[in-house]
Coordinates of C-alpha atoms in Angstrom, one line a residue:
X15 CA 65.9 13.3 -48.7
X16 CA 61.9 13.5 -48.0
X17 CA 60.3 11.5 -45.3
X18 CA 58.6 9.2 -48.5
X19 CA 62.4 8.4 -50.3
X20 CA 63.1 7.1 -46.7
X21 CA 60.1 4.9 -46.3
X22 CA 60.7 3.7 -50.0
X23 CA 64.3 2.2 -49.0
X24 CA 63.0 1.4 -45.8
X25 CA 60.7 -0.9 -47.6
X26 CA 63.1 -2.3 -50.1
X27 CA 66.1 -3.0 -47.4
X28 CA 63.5 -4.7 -45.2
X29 CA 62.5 -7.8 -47.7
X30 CA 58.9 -7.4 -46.6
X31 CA 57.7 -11.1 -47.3
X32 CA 60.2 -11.8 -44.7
X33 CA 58.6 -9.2 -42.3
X34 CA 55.0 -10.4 -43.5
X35 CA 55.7 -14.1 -42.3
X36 CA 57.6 -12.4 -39.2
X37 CA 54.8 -11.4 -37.8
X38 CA 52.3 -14.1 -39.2
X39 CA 54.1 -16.3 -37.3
X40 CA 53.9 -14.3 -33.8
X41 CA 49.4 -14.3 -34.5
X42 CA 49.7 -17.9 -35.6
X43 CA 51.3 -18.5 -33.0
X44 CA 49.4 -17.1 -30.1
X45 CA 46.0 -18.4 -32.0
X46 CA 46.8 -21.9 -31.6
X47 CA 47.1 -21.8 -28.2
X48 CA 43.9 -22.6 -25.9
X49 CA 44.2 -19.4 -23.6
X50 CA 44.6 -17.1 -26.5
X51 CA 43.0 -13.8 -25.8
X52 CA 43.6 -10.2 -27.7
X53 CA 45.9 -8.0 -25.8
X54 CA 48.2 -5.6 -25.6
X55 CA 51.1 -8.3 -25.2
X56 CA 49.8 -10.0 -28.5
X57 CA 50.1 -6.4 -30.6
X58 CA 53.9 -5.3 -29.3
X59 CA 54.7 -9.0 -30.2
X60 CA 53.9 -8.6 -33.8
X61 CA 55.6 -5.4 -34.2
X62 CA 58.3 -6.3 -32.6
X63 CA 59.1 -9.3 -34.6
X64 CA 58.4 -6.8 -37.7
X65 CA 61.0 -4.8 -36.8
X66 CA 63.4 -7.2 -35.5
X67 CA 63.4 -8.8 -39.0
X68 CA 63.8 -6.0 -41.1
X69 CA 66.6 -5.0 -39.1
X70 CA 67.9 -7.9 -39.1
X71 CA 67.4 -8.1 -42.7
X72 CA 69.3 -5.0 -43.3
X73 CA 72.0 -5.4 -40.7
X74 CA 72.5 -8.1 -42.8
X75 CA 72.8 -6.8 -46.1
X76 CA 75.3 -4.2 -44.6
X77 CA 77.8 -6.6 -43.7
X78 CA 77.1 -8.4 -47.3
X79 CA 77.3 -5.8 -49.4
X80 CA 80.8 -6.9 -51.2
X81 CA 79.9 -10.4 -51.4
X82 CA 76.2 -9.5 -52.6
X83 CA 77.8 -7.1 -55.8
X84 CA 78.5 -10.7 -57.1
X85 CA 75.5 -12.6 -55.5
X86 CA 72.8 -10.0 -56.0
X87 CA 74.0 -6.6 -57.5
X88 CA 70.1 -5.7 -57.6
X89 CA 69.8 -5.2 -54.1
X90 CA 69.6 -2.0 -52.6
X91 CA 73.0 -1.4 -50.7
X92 CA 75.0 -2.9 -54.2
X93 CA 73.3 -1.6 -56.5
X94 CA 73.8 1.9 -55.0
X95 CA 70.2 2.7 -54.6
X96 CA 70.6 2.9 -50.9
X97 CA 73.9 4.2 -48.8
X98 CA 75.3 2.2 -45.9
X99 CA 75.0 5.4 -43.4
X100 CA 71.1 5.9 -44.6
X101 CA 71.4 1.3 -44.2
X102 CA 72.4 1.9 -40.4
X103 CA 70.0 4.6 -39.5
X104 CA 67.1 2.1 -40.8
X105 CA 68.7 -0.6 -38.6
X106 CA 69.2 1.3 -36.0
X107 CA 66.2 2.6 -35.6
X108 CA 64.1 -0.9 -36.3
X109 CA 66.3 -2.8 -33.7
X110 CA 65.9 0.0 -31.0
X111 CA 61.9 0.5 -31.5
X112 CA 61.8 -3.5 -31.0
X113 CA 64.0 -3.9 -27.7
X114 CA 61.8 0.0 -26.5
X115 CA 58.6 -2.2 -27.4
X116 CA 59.4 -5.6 -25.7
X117 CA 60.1 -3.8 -22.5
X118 CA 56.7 -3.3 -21.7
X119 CA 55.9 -7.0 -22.6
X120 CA 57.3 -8.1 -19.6
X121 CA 60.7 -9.6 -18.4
X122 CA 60.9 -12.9 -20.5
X123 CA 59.7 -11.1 -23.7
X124 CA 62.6 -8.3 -22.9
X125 CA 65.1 -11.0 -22.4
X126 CA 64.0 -12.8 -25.9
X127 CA 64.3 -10.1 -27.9
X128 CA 67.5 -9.0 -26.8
X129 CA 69.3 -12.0 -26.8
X130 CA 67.8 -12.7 -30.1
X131 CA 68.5 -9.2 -31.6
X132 CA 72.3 -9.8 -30.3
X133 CA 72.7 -13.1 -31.9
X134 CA 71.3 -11.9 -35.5
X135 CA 73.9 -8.9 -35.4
X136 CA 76.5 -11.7 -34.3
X137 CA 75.5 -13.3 -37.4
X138 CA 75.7 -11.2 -39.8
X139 CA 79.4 -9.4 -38.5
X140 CA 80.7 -13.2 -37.9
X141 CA 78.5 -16.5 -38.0
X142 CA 76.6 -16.1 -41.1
X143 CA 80.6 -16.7 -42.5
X144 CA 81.1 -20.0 -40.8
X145 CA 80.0 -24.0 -40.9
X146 CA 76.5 -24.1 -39.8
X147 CA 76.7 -21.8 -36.6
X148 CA 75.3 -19.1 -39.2
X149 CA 72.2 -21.0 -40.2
X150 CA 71.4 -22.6 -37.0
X151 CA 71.4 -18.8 -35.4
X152 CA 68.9 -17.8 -37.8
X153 CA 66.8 -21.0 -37.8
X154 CA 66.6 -20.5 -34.0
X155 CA 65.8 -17.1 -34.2
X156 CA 62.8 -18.1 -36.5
X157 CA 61.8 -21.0 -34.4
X158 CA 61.9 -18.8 -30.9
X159 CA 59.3 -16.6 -32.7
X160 CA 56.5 -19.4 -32.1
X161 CA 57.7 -19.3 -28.9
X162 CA 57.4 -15.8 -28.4
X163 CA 54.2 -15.8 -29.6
X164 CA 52.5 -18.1 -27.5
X165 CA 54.4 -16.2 -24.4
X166 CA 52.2 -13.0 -25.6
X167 CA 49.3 -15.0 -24.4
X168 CA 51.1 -16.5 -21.2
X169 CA 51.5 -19.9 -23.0
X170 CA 54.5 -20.6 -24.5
X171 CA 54.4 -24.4 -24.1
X172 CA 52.0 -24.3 -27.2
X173 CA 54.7 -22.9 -29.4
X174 CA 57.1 -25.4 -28.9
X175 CA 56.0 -28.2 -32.0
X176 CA 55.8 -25.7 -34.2
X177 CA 59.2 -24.2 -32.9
X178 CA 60.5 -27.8 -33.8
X179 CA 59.4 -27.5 -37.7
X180 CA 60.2 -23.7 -38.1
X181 CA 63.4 -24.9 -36.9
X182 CA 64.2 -27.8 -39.1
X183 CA 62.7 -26.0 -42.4
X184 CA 64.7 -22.9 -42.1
X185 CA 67.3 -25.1 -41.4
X186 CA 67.3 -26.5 -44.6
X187 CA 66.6 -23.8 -46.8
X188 CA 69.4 -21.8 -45.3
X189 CA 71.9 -24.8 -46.6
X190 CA 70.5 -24.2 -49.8
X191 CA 70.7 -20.5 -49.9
X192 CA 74.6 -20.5 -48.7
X193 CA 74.9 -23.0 -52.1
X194 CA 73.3 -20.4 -54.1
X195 CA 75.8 -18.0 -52.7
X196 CA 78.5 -20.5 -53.1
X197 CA 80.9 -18.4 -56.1
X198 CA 80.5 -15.3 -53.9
X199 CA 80.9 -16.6 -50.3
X200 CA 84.2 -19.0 -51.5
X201 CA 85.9 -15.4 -53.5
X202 CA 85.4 -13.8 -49.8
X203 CA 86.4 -16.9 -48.1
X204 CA 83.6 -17.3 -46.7
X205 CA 83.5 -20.8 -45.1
X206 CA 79.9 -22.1 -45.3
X207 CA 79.0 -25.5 -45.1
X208 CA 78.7 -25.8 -48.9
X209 CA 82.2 -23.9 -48.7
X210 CA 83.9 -26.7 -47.0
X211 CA 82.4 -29.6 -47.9
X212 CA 80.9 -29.1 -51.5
X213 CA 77.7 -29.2 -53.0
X214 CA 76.7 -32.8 -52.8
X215 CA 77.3 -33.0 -49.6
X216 CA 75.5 -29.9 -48.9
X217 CA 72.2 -32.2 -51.0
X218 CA 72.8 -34.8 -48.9
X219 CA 72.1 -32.4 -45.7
X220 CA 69.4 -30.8 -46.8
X221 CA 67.9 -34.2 -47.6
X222 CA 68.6 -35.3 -44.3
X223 CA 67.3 -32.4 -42.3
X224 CA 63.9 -32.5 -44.4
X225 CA 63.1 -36.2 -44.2
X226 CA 63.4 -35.5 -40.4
X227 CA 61.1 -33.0 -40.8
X228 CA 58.6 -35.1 -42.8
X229 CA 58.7 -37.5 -40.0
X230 CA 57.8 -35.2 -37.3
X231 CA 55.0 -33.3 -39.6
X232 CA 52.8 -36.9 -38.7
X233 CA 53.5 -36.7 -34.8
X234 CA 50.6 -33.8 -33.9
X235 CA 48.6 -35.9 -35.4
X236 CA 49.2 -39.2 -34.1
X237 CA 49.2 -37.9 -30.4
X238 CA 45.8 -35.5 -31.0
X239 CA 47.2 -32.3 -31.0
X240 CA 46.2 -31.3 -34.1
X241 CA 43.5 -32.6 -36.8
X242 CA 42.7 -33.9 -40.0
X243 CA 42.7 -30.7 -41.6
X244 CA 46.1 -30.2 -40.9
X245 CA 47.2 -33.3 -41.8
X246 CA 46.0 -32.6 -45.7
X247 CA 47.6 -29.3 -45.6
X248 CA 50.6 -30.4 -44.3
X249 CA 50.9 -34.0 -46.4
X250 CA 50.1 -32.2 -49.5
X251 CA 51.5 -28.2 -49.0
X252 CA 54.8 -29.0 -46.9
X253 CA 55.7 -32.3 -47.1
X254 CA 55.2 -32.8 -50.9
X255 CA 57.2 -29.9 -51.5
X256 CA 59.8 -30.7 -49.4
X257 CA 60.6 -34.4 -50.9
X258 CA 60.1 -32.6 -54.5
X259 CA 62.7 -30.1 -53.5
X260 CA 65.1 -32.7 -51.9
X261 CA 64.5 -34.9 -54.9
X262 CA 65.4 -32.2 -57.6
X263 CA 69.0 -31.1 -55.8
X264 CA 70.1 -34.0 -56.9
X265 CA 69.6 -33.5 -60.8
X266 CA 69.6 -29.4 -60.5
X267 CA 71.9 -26.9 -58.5
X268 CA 72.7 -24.1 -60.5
X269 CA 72.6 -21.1 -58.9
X270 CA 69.3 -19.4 -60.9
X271 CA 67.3 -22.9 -60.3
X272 CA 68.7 -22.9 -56.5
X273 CA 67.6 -19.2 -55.8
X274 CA 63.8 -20.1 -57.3
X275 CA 64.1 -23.1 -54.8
X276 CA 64.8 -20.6 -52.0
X277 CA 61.8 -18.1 -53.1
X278 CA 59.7 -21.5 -53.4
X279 CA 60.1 -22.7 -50.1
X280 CA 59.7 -18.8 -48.5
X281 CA 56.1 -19.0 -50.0
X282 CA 55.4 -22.3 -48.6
X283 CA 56.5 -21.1 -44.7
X284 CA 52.6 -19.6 -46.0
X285 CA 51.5 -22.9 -46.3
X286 CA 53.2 -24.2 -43.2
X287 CA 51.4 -21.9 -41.1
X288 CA 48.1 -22.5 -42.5
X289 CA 48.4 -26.4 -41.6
X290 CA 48.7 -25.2 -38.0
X291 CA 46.4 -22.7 -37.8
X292 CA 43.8 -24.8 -39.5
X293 CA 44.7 -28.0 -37.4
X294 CA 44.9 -26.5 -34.4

C-alpha cells in the first residue's frame, strides 16, 4: 500500500474535527493565560495532543469494531475499508510520537501525557464498557488538555476554569452518545449508564450535569476573570444550546436525532472556546 493510501486511512481513523479541537484547545489554552509567550513547549503541546487523540480515536475504534458493525458500519475498521493490523500500526505510531514529543517538554508534561495516554487505552479495552467510569476518563482527559496547555507556558493555574467546563460538557455529551449506542452496547453487554438505568434516566443526567454547567458559565464573570464579550458568547453559543438540547431529550431520543445532537454539540466545543479566548 503507497505512503498516500496510508495517510488517507490515517486521516479517516483519526476523526479529524476531534484532532482539530484537540489541539485548539492546547493554543486556547496557553493564550488565555497572562505569561503566554511562543515557544518550543507551546508547539510539542499541540502536536502532541494531535496525536494523542487520533490515537486514541483509533485505539478506540479497534476495540469497537463488533459493536460499531451495528452502531456505525460506515466507519473505517467495519466497513472494511481499513484492517485492524494497518488500525494498530496508526495507533501505535500516533501514541509513541506523542509520549517521544512530551519528553522534551519537561517532567510534568511527560508525566501528563502518559498517564493520560494509559487511561484512554484503559478505556477503550475496559472502561468505556462500564457505568460512567468510561465517560469520566475521557471527560478528564479533555479537561487536563487546558491544563496542559497552560503548563506549555509555565501557567497551569489559568487552565483550571476552563478545565471545569471542558469537564462537565464532555461529560454530558458522552451520556448521550453511550444512548445513541444503546441497541449495540446492551447486544454486547455493554453496561453503560444508559445500559443500566435506561434512557430517562440517562435525560435526567444529562440535564443535571448541564444546568450545573450553566451555572458556573456566569462565575468568570462575576469574579472578573473574564469579560463582557464572553459573557454574550457564552449566554447565547453554549448555554442556549445546552438548555435547548436538555430541553429536547425529553420529547426526542431516537438514535438518528441523538447522533445529530452529538455532532451539534462537537461544533459548539468551537463556540465554547471562542467565549474564552475572546473574554479572556
Amino acid at each position: 500500500m503507497c505512503l498516500i493510501q496510508h495517510l488517507k486511512n490515517f486521516w479517516r481513523l483519526s476523526r479529524p474535527l476531534n484532532v482539530f479541537i484537540a489541539m485548539l484547545t492546547i493554543l486556547v489554552a496557553a493564550f488565555i493565560s497572562p505569561q503566554f509567550h511562543l515557544n518550543y513547549k507551546l508547539y510539542l503541546a499541540i502536536l502532541i495532543s494531535g496525536l494523542m487523540t487520533a490515537g486514541a480515536n483509533i485505539i478506540n475504534d479497534i476495540y469497537d469494531i463488533e459493536i460499531d458493525r451495528i452502531n456505525k458500519p460506515n466507519r473505517p475498521l467495519p466497513s472494511g475499508k481499513v484492517t485492524v493490523k494497518e488500525a494498530w500500526i496508526y495507533f501505535t505510531l500516533s501514541y509513541s510520537g506523542a509520549i517521544v514529543l512530551s519528553y522534551f517538554c519537561g517532567r510534568a508534561m511527560f508525566a501528563i501525557a502518559f498517564v493520560i495516554g494509559l487511561l484512554l487505552i484503559v478505556y477503550s479495552m475496559r472502561l468505556k464498557r462500564t457505568v460512567l467510569w468510561g465517560n469520566l476518563t475521557v471527560s478528564l482527559a479533555t479537561a487536563v488538555a487546558f491544563i496542559y496547555g497552560a503548563l506549555a507556558v509555565e501557567d497551569w493555574q489559568s487552565g483550571i476554569i476552563p478545565a471545569v467546563f471542558a469537564f462537565l460538557f464532555h461529560l454530558g455529551r458522552e451520556i448521550i452518545k453511550d444512548m445513541q449506542d444503546l441497541e449495540g452496547d446492551v447486544q454486547h453487554q455493554s453496561i453503560t449508564f444508559p445500559a443500566r438505568f435506561g434512557v430517562r434516566t440517562s435525560v435526567l443526567l444529562v440535564n443535571f450535569v448541564f444546568v450545573l454547567l450553566i451555572v458556573l458559565t456566569f462565575l468568570p464573570y462575576i469574579q472578573n476573570i473574564y469579560n463582557d464579550v464572553y459573557l454574550w458568547v457564552v449566554t447565547l453559543g453554549v448555554d442556549l444550546v445546552l438548555i435547548s438540547v436538555s430541553l429536547f431529550l425529553w420529547f426526542k431520543n431516537d438514535r438518528i436525532t441523538l447522533g445529530r445532537i452529538s455532532h451539534l454539540l462537537k461544533l459548539d466545543m468551537l463556540v465554547g472556546l471562542a467565549a474564552i479566548y475572546l473574554g479572556s
